[in-house]
mmCIF file of C-alpha atoms in Angstrom:
data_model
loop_
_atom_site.group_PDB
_atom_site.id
_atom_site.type_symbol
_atom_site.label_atom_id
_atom_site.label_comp_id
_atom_site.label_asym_id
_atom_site.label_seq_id
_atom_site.Cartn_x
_atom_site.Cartn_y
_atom_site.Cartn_z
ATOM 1 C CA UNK A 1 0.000 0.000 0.000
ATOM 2 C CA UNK A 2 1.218 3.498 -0.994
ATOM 3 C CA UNK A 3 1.123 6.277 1.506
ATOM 4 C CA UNK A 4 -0.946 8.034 -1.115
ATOM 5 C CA UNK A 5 -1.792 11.803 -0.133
ATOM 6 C CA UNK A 6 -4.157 13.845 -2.258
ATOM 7 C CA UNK A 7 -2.379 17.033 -4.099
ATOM 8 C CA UNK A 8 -4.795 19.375 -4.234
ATOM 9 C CA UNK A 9 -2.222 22.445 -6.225
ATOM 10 C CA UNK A 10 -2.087 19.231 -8.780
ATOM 11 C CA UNK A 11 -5.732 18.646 -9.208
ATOM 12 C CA UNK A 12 -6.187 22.099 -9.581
ATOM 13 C CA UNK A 13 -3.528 22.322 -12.803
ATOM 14 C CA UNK A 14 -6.031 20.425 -14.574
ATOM 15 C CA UNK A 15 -9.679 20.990 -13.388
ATOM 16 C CA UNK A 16 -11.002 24.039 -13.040
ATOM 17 C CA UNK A 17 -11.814 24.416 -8.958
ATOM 18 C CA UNK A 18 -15.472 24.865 -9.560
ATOM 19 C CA UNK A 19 -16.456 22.213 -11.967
ATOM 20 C CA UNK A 20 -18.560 19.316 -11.186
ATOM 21 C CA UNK A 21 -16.111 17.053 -12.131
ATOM 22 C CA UNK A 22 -13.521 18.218 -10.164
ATOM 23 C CA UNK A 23 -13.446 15.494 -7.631
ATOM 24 C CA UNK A 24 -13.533 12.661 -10.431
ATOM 25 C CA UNK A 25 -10.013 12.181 -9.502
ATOM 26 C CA UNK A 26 -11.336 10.082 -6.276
ATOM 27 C CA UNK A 27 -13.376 7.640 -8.195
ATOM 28 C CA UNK A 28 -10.350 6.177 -10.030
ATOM 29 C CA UNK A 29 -7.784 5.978 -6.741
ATOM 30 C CA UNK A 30 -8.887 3.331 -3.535
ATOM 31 C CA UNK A 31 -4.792 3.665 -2.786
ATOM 32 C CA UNK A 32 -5.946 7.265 -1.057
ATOM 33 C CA UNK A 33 -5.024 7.275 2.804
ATOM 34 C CA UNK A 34 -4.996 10.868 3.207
ATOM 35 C CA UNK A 35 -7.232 13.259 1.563
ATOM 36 C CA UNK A 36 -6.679 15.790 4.646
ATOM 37 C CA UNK A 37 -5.693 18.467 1.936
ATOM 38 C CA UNK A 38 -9.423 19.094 1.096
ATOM 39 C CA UNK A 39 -10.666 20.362 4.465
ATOM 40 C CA UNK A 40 -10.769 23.627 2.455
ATOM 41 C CA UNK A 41 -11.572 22.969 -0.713
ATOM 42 C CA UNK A 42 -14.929 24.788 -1.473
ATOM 43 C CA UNK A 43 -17.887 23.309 -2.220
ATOM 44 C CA UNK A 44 -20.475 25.646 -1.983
ATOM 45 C CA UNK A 45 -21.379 25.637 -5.815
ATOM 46 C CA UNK A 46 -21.616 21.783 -6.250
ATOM 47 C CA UNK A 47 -24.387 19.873 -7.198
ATOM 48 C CA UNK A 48 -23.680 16.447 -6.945
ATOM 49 C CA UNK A 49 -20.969 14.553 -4.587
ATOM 50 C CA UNK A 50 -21.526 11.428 -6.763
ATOM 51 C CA UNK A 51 -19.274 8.123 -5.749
ATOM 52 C CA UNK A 52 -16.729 10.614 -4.721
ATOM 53 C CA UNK A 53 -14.597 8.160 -1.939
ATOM 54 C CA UNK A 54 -15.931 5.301 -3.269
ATOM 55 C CA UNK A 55 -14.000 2.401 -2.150
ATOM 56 C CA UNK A 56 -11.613 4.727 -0.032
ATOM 57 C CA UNK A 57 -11.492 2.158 2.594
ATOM 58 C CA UNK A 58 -8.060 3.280 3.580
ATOM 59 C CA UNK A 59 -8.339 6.583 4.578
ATOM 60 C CA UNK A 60 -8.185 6.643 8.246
ATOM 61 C CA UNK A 61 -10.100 9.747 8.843
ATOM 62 C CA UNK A 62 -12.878 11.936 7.483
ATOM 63 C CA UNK A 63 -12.819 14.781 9.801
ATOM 64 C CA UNK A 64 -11.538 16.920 7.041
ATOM 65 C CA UNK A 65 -15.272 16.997 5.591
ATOM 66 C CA UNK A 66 -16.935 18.380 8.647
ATOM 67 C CA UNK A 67 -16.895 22.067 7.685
ATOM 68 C CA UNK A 68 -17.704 21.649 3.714
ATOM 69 C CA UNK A 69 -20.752 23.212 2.386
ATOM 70 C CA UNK A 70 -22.999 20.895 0.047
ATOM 71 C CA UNK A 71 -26.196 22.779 0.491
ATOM 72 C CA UNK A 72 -26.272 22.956 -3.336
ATOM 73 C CA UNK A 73 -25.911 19.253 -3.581
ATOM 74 C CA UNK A 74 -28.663 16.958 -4.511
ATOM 75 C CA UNK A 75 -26.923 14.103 -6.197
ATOM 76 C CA UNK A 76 -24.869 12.109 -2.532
ATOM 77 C CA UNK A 77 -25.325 8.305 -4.423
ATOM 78 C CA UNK A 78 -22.183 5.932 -3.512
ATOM 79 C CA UNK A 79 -20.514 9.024 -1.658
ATOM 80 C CA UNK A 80 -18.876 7.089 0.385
ATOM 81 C CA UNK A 81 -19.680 3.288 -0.614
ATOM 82 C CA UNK A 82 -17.386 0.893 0.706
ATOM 83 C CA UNK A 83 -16.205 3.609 3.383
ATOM 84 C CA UNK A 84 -14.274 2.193 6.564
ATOM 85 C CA UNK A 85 -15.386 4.366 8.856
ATOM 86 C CA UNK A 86 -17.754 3.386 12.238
ATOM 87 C CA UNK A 87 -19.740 6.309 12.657
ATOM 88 C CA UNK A 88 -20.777 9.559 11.145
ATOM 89 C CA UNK A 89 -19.821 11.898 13.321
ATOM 90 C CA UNK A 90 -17.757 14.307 10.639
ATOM 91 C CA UNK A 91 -21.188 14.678 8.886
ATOM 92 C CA UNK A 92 -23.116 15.934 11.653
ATOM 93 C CA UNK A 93 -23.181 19.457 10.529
ATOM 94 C CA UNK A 94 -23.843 18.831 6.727
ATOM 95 C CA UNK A 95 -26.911 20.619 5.554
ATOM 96 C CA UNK A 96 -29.082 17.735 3.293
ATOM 97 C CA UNK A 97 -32.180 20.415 2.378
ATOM 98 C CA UNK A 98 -31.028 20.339 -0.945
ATOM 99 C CA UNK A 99 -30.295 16.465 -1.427
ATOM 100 C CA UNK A 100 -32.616 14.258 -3.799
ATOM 101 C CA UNK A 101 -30.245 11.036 -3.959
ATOM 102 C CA UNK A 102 -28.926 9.085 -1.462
ATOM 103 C CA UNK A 103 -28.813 5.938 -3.472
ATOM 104 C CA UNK A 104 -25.875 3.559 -2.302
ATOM 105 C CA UNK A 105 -24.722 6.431 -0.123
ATOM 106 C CA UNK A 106 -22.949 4.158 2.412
ATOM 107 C CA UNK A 107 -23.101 1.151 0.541
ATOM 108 C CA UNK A 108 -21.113 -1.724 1.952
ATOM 109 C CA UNK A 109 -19.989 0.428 4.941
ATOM 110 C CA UNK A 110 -19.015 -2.657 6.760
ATOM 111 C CA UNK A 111 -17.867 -1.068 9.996
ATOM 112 C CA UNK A 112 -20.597 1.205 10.439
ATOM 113 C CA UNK A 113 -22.293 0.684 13.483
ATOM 114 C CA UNK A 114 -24.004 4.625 15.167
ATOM 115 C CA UNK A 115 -26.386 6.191 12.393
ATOM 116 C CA UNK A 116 -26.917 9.054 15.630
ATOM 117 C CA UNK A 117 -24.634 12.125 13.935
ATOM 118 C CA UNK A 118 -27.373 11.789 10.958
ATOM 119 C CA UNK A 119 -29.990 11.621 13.155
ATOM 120 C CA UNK A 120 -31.357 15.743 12.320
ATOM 121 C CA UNK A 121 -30.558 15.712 8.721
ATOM 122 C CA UNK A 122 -33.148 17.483 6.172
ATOM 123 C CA UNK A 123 -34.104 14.548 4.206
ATOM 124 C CA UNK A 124 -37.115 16.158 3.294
ATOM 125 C CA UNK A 125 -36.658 16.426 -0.664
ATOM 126 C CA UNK A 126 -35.103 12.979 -1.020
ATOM 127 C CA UNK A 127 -36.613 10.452 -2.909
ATOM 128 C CA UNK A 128 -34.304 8.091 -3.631
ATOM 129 C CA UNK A 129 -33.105 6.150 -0.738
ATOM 130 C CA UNK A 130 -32.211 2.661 -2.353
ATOM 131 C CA UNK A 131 -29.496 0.810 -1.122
ATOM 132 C CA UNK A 132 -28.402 3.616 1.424
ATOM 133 C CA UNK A 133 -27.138 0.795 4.150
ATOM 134 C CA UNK A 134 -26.851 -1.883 2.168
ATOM 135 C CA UNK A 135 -24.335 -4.516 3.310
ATOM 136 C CA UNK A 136 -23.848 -2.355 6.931
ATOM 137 C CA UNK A 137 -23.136 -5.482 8.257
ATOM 138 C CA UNK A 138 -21.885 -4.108 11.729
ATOM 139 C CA UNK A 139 -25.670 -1.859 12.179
ATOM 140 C CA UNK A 140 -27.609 -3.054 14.839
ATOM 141 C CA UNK A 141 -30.436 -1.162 14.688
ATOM 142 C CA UNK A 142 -31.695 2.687 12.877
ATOM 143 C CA UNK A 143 -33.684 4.031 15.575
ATOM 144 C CA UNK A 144 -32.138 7.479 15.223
ATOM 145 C CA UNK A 145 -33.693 7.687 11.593
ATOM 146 C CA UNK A 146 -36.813 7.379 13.207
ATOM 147 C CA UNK A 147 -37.794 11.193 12.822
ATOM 148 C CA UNK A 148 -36.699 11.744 9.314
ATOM 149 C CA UNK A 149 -39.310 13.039 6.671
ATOM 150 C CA UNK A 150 -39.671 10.681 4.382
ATOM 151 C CA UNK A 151 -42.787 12.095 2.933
ATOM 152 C CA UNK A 152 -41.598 12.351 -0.465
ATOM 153 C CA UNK A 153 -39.472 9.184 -0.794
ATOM 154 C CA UNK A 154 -40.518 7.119 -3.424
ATOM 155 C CA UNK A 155 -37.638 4.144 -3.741
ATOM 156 C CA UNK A 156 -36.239 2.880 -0.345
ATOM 157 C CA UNK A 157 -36.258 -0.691 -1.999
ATOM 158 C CA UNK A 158 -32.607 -2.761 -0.760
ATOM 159 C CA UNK A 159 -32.046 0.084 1.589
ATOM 160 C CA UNK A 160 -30.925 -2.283 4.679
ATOM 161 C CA UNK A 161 -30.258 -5.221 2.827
ATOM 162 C CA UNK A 162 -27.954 -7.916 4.438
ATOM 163 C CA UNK A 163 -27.634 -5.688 7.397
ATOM 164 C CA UNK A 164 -27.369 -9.198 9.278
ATOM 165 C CA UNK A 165 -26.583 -7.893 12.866
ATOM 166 C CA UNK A 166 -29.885 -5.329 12.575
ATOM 167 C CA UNK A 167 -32.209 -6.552 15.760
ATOM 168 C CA UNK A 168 -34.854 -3.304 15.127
ATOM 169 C CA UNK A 169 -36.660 -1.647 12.880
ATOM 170 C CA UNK A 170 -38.983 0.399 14.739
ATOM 171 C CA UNK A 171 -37.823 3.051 12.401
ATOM 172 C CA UNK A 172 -39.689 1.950 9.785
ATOM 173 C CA UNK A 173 -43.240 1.904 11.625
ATOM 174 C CA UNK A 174 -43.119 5.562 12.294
ATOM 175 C CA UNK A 175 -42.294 6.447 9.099
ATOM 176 C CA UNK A 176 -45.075 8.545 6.929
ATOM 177 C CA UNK A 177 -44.368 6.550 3.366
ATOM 178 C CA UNK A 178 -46.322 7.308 0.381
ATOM 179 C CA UNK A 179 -48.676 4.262 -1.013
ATOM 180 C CA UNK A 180 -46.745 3.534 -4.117
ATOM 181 C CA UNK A 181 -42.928 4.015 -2.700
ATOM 182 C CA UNK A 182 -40.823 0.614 -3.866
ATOM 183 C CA UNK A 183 -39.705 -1.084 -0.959
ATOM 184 C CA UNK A 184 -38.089 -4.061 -2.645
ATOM 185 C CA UNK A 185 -36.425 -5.948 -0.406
ATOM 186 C CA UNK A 186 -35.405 -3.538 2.276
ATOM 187 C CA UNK A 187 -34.721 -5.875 4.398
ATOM 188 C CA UNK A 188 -33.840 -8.971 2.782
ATOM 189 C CA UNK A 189 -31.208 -10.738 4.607
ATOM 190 C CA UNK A 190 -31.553 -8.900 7.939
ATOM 191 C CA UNK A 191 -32.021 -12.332 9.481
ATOM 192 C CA UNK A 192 -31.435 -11.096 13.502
ATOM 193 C CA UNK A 193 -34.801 -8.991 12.914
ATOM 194 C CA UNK A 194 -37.707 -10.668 15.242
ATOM 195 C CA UNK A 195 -40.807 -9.244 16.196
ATOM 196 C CA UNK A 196 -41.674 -7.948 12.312
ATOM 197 C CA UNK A 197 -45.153 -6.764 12.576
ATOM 198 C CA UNK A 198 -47.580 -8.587 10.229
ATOM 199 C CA UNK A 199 -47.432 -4.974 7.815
ATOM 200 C CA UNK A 200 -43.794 -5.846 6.999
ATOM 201 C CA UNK A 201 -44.085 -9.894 6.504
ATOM 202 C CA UNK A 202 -44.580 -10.065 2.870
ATOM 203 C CA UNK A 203 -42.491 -10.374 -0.648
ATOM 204 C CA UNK A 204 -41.046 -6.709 0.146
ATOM 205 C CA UNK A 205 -39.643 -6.911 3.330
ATOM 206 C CA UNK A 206 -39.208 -10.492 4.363
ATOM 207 C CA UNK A 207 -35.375 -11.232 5.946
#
């Protein structure tokens, strides 16, 4: 493994430091251990964070992304898919109004285990929520998600998929979900869940 650190005054020879694309570096480099470089960049004008650390399993810490703006974002799919982290805690302070993806967002996250630092996001314009957990093996259960507005979500389908140490999903019951959201299989393979109301024990939800 490389001790890999992200040169931001090289990035910057190349890609213009407020277009879209200007973090597309990431998506092609898992050997990144320290992107600590970026705590400044500014992201106030982008749009989308797309697959962004995807598969950045070996940077140690994300602190560096407390402070950065994405209230312009709406596009957060695969952000940080395959992520080592354990909790969220450098997120805490992100502001999500804008957001209208989370697809794969924290996609085989295998070490996550506290979902409470996202526990007060604006998730009130998202719609797409599929596969936001899936394969969080280490989750045990998503009660802090309980008072997000999911009003206007209309695909949470394989959003807790194989989450295999998940014992609750209380979560669930108190969200306000529109009649004709797709819920495929959001929680398929959760097989520690007991207690699932009769509401959740058909073809969409069964472990």
């Amino acid at each position: 493994l490389f001790d890999f650190k992200i040169n931001v005054g090289l990035i910057n020879s190349f890609v213009p430091i407020n277009d879209k694309n200007y973090l597309e570096y990431f998506k092609k480099n898992n050997r990144v251990i320290d992107a600590s470089s970026l705590e400044d960049l500014d992201t106030s004008q982008f749009t989308s964070l797309s697959h962004i650390f995807t598969g950045c399993a070996n940077i140690k810490s994300f602190y560096f992304l407390k402070n950065w703006d994405v209230s312009k974002c709406t596009d957060f799919s695969g952000l940080f898919s395959g992520c080592s982290f354990t909790k969220l805690d450098f997120l805490e302070k992100w502001n999500t109004g804008k957001a209208t993806t989370f697809r794969d967002m924290f996609h085989y996250c295998i070490n996550l285990n506290d979902l409470n630092h996202i526990k007060n996001w604006n998730v009130e314009n998202v719609e797409i929520f599929r596969g936001m957990f899936d394969r969080c093996y280490s989750l045990t259960d998503i009660n802090n998600l309980k008072n997000w507005n999911m009003e206007k979500a209309r695909d949470i389908s394989w959003m807790f998929t194989w989450c295999d140490k998940l014992t609750s999903i209380d979560s669930l019951y108190k969200w306000k979900l529109s009649n004709t959201v797709v819920k495929t299989g959001i929680i398929q393979g959760c097989s520690s869940l007991k207690n699932i109301p009769s509401t959740f024990k058909n073809t969409d939800f069964c472990p």
